[in-house]
Coordinates of C-alpha atoms in Angstrom, one line a residue:
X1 CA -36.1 -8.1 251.3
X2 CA -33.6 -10.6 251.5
X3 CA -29.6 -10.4 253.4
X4 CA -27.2 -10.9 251.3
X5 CA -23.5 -12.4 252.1
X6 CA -22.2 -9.0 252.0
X7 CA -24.7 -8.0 254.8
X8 CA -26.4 -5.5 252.6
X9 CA -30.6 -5.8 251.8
X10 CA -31.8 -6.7 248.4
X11 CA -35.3 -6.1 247.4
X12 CA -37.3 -8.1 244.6
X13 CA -39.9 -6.0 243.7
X14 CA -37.8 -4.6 240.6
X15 CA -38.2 -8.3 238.9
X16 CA -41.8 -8.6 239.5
X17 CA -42.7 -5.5 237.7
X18 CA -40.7 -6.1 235.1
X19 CA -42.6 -9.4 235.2
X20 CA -46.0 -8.0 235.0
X21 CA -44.8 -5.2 232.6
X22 CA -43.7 -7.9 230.1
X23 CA -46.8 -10.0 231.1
X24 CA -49.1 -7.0 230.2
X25 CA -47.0 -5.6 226.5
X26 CA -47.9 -9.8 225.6
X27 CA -51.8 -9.4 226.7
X28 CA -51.8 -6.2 224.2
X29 CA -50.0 -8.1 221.5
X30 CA -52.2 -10.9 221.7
X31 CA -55.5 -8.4 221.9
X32 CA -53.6 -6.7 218.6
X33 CA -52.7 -10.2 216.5
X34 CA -56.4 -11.1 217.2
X35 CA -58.0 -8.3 215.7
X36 CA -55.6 -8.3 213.0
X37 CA -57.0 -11.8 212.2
X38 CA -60.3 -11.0 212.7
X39 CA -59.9 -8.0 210.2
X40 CA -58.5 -10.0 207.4
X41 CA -60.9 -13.2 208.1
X42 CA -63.3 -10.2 207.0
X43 CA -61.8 -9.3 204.3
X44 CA -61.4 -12.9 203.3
X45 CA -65.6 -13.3 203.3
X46 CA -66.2 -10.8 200.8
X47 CA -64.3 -12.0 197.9
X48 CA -65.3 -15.2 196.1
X49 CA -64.6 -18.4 196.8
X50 CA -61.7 -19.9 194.5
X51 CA -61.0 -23.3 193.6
X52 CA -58.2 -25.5 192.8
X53 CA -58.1 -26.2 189.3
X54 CA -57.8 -30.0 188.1
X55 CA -55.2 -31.3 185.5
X56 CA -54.2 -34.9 184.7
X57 CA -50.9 -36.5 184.7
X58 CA -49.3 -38.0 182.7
X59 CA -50.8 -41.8 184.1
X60 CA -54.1 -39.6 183.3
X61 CA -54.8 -39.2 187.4
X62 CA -56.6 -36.4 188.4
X63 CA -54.0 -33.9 190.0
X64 CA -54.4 -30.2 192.1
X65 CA -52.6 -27.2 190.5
X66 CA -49.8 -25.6 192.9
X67 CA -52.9 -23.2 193.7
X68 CA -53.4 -25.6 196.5
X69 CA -50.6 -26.6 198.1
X70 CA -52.0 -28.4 200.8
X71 CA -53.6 -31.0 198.2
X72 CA -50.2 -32.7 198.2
X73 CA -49.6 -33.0 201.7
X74 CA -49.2 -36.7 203.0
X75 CA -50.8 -37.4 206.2
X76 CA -48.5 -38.3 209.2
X77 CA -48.5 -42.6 209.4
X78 CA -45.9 -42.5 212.3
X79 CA -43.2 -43.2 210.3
X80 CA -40.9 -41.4 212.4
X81 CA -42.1 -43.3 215.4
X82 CA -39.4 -44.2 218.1
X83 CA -36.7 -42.1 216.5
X84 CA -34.6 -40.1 218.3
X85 CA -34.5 -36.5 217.5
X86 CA -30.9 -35.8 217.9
X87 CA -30.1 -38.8 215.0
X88 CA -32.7 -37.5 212.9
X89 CA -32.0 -33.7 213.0
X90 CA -28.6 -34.2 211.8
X91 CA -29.2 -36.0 208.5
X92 CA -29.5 -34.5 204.8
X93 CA -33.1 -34.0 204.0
X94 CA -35.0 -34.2 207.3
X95 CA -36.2 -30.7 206.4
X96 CA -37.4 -31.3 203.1
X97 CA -39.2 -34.3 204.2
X98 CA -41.4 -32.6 206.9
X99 CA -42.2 -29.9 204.8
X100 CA -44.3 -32.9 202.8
X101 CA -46.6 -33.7 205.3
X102 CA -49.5 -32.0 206.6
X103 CA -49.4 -31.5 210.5
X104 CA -50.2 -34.1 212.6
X105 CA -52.5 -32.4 215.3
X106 CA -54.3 -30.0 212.8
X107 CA -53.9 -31.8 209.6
X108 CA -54.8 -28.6 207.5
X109 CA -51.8 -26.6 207.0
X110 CA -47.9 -27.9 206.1
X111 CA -45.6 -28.7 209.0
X112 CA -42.8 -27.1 209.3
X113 CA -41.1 -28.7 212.4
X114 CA -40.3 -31.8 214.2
X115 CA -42.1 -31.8 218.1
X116 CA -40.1 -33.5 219.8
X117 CA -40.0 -34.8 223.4
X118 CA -37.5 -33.2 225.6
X119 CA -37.4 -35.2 228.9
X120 CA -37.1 -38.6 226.3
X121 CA -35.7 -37.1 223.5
X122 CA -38.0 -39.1 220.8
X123 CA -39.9 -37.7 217.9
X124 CA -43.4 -36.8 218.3
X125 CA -44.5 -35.9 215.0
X126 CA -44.0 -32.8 212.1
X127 CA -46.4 -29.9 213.0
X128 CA -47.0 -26.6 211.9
X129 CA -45.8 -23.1 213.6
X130 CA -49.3 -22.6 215.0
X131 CA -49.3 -26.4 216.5
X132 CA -45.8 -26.0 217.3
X133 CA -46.1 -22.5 219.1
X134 CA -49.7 -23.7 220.7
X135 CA -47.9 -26.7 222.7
X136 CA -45.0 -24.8 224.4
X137 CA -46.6 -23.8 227.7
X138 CA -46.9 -20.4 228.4
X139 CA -44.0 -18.5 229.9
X140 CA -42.2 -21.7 230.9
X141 CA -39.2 -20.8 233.0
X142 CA -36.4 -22.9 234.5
X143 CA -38.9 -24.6 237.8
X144 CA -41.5 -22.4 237.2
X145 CA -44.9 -21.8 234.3
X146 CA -48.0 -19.5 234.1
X147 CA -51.0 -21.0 233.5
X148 CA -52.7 -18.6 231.1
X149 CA -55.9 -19.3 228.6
X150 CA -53.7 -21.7 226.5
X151 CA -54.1 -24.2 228.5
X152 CA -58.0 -24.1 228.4
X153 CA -57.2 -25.7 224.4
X154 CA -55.0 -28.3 225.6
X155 CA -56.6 -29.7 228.4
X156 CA -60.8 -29.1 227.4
X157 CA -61.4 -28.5 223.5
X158 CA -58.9 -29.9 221.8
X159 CA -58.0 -32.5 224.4
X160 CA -58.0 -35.8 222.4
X161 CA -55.7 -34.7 219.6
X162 CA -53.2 -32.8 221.9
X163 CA -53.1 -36.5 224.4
X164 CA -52.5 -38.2 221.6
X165 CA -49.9 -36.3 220.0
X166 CA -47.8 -36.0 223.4
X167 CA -48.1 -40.0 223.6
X168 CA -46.3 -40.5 220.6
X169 CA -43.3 -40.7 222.3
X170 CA -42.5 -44.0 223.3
X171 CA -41.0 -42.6 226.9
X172 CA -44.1 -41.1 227.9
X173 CA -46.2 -43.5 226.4
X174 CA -44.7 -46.2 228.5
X175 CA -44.7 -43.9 231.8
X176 CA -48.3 -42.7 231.0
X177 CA -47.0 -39.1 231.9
X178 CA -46.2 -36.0 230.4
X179 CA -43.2 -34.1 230.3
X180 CA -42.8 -32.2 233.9
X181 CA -44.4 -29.1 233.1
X182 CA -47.7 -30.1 231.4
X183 CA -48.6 -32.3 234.2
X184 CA -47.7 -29.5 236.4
X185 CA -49.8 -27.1 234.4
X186 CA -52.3 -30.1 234.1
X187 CA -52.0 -30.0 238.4
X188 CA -52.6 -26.4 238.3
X189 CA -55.4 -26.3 235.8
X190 CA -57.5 -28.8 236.3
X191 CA -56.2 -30.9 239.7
X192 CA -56.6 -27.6 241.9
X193 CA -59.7 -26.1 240.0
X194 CA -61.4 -25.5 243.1
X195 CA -59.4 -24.2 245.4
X196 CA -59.2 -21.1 243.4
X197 CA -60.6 -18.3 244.8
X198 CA -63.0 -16.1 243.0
X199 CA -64.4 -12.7 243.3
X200 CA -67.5 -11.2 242.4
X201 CA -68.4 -10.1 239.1
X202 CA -70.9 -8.1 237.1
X203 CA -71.8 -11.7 235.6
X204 CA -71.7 -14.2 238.7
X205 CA -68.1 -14.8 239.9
X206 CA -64.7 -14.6 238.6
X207 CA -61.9 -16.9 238.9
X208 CA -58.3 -14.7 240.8
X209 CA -55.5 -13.7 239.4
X210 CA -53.5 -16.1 237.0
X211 CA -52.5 -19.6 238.2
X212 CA -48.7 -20.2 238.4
X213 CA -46.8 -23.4 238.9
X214 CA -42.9 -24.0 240.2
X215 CA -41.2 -27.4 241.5
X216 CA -38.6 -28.5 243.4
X217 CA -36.7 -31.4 242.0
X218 CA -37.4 -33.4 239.0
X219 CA -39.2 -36.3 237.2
X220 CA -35.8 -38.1 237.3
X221 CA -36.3 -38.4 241.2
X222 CA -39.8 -38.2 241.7
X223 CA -39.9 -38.9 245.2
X224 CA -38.5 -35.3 246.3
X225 CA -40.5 -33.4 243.3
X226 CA -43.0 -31.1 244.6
X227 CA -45.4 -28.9 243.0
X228 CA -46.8 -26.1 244.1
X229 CA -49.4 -24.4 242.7
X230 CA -50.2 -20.7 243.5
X231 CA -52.0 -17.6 242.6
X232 CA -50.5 -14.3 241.1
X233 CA -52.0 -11.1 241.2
X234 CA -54.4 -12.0 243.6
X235 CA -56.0 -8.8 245.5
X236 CA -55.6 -10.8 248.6
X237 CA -52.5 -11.6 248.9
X238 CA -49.7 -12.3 245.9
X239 CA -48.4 -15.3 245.1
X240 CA -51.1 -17.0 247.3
X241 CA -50.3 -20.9 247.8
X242 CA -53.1 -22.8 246.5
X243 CA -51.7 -26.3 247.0
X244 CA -48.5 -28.4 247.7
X245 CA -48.6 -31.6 245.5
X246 CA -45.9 -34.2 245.1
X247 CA -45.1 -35.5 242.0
X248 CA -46.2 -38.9 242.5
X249 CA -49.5 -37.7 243.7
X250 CA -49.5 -35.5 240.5
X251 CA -49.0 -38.3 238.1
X252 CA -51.2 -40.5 239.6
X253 CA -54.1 -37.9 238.9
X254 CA -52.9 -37.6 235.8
X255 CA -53.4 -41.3 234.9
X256 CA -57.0 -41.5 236.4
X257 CA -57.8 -38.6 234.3
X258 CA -56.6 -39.7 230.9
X259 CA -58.0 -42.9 231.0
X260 CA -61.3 -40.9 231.7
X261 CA -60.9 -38.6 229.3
X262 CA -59.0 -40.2 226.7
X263 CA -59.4 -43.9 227.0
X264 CA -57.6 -45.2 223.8
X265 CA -54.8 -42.8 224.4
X266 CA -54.2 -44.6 228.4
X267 CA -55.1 -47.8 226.5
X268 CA -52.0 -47.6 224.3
X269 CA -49.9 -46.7 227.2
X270 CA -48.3 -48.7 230.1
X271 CA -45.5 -50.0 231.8
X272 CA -45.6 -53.1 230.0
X273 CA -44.7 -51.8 226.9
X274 CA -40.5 -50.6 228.6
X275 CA -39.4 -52.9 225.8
X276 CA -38.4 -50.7 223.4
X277 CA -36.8 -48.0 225.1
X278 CA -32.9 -47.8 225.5
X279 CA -31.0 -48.2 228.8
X280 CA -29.6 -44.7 228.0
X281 CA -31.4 -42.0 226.3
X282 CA -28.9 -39.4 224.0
X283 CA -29.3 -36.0 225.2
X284 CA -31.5 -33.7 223.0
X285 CA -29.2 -31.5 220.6
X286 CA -31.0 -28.4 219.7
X287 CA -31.0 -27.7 215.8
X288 CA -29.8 -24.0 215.0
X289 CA -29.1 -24.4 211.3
X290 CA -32.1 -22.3 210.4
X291 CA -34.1 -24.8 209.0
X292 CA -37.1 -25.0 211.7
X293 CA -36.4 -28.4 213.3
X294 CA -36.1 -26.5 216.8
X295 CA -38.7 -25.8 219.0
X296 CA -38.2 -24.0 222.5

């Protein structure tokens, strides 16, 4: 319950449900999409393998027919390195120039958008949707993100390649950081791994609830940020705080970690290499002409 101005009681249990009602119609989409793929990856295994068929140019080099269109994708050299995504969504052709290279974190499929950084503003790199959708963190809100199995890709499996691709912008490369709400899903996941209680289960124990993360403040004044990390659905007690961390405290974590776990990554990264970035970043404009160069 909560008084209002008007001296009259407001209760917020109506949000939360509608919350957990949303959270839940997502899990069964998800369980859906899955078997869906699963179903057609079957499907896929009975029929025989195809393969590109090979003609010769006119310069009599060996070529792929448009059969397989990934053969002519051009890997990602960082040619877009240090440019600012506002500049470079605005001019003629951006479009049809990512289209031509594969994706920089998978390197399979064609990208189809520009990642870009949106604390610093700079260019990561063209990915494809699935890269693209896989490095927005789940249900991020205005101060406050869920935790959910995503994560477990970013930060264990695929760790290298997802380090690396953040780090291509020059701010957080210089900073050796993240934008705010990975290292605060970073803090949640991995930082507070043990203080999360668990309950017994018909195989050993089971980690509670799901692992939500809010802030006060912001990176910009890092010395009144604080995360706190929490629990939600817990059958103790909802919303149970886990841990209080400042930011400072967060990022420092952070650092000690990647140069553990990705050492050429915290290698490339420092405060000595400020040089390069302006005095005064442009603010990110957010491309809606419908030709995929947005992200959130």
């Amino acid at each position: 319950m909560e008084q209002t101005r008007d001296g009259t009681q407001r209760t917020w249990w109506l949000p939360r449900a509608v919350v957990r009602l949303l959270d839940a119609a997502e899990h069964t989409e998800t369980q859906w999409v899955q078997a869906a793929r699963t179903r057609q990856a079957g499907a896929a295994a009975t029929e025989p393998p195809s393969y590109p068929r090979q003609a010769r140019d006119a310069g009599g080099r060996q070529t792929t027919s448009p059969e397989d269109p990934t053969a002519s994708l051009r890997p990602y050299n960082a040619e877009l390195e240090g440019q600012l995504y506002s500049v470079l969504s605005r001019k003629p052709g951006t479009s049809r120039r990512v289209a031509g290279w594969a994706c920089a974190v998978c390197r399979t499929a064609p990208a189809t958008v520009l990642d870009h950084c949106h604390e610093h503003g700079y260019v990561r790199a063209p990915l494809c949707q699935s890269c693209n959708t896989l490095e927005r963190p789940d249900h991020l809100y205005s101060n406050d993100i869920r935790v959910a199995n995503r994560y477990t890709r970013l930060f264990h499996t695929d760790t290298g390649d997802w380090l690396r691709h953040w780090h291509r912008c020059p701010g957080c490369r210089a900073r050796t950081t993240l934008p705010l709400p990975h290292p605060a899903a970073w803090t949640a996941h991995i930082a507070c791994r043990s203080l999360r209680p668990t309950h017994r289960a018909p195989r050993g124990r089971k980690p509670c609830g799901v692992l939500r993360v809010s802030w006060t403040g912001s990176h910009q004044a890092p010395r009144s940020c604080l995360l706190t990390v929490a629990v939600d659905f817990c059958p103790s007690g909802d919303h149970r705080v886990l841990a209080r961390v400042p930011y400072r405290e967060a990022a420092e974590r952070f650092r000690i970690w990647l140069a553990e776990t990705a050492p050429a990554v915290a290698a490339a990264a420092g405060p000595d290499r400020l040089d390069g970035l302006p005095a005064q970043l442009r603010p990110v404009i957010v491309d809606t002409s419908g030709e995929g160069l947005a992200l959130f």
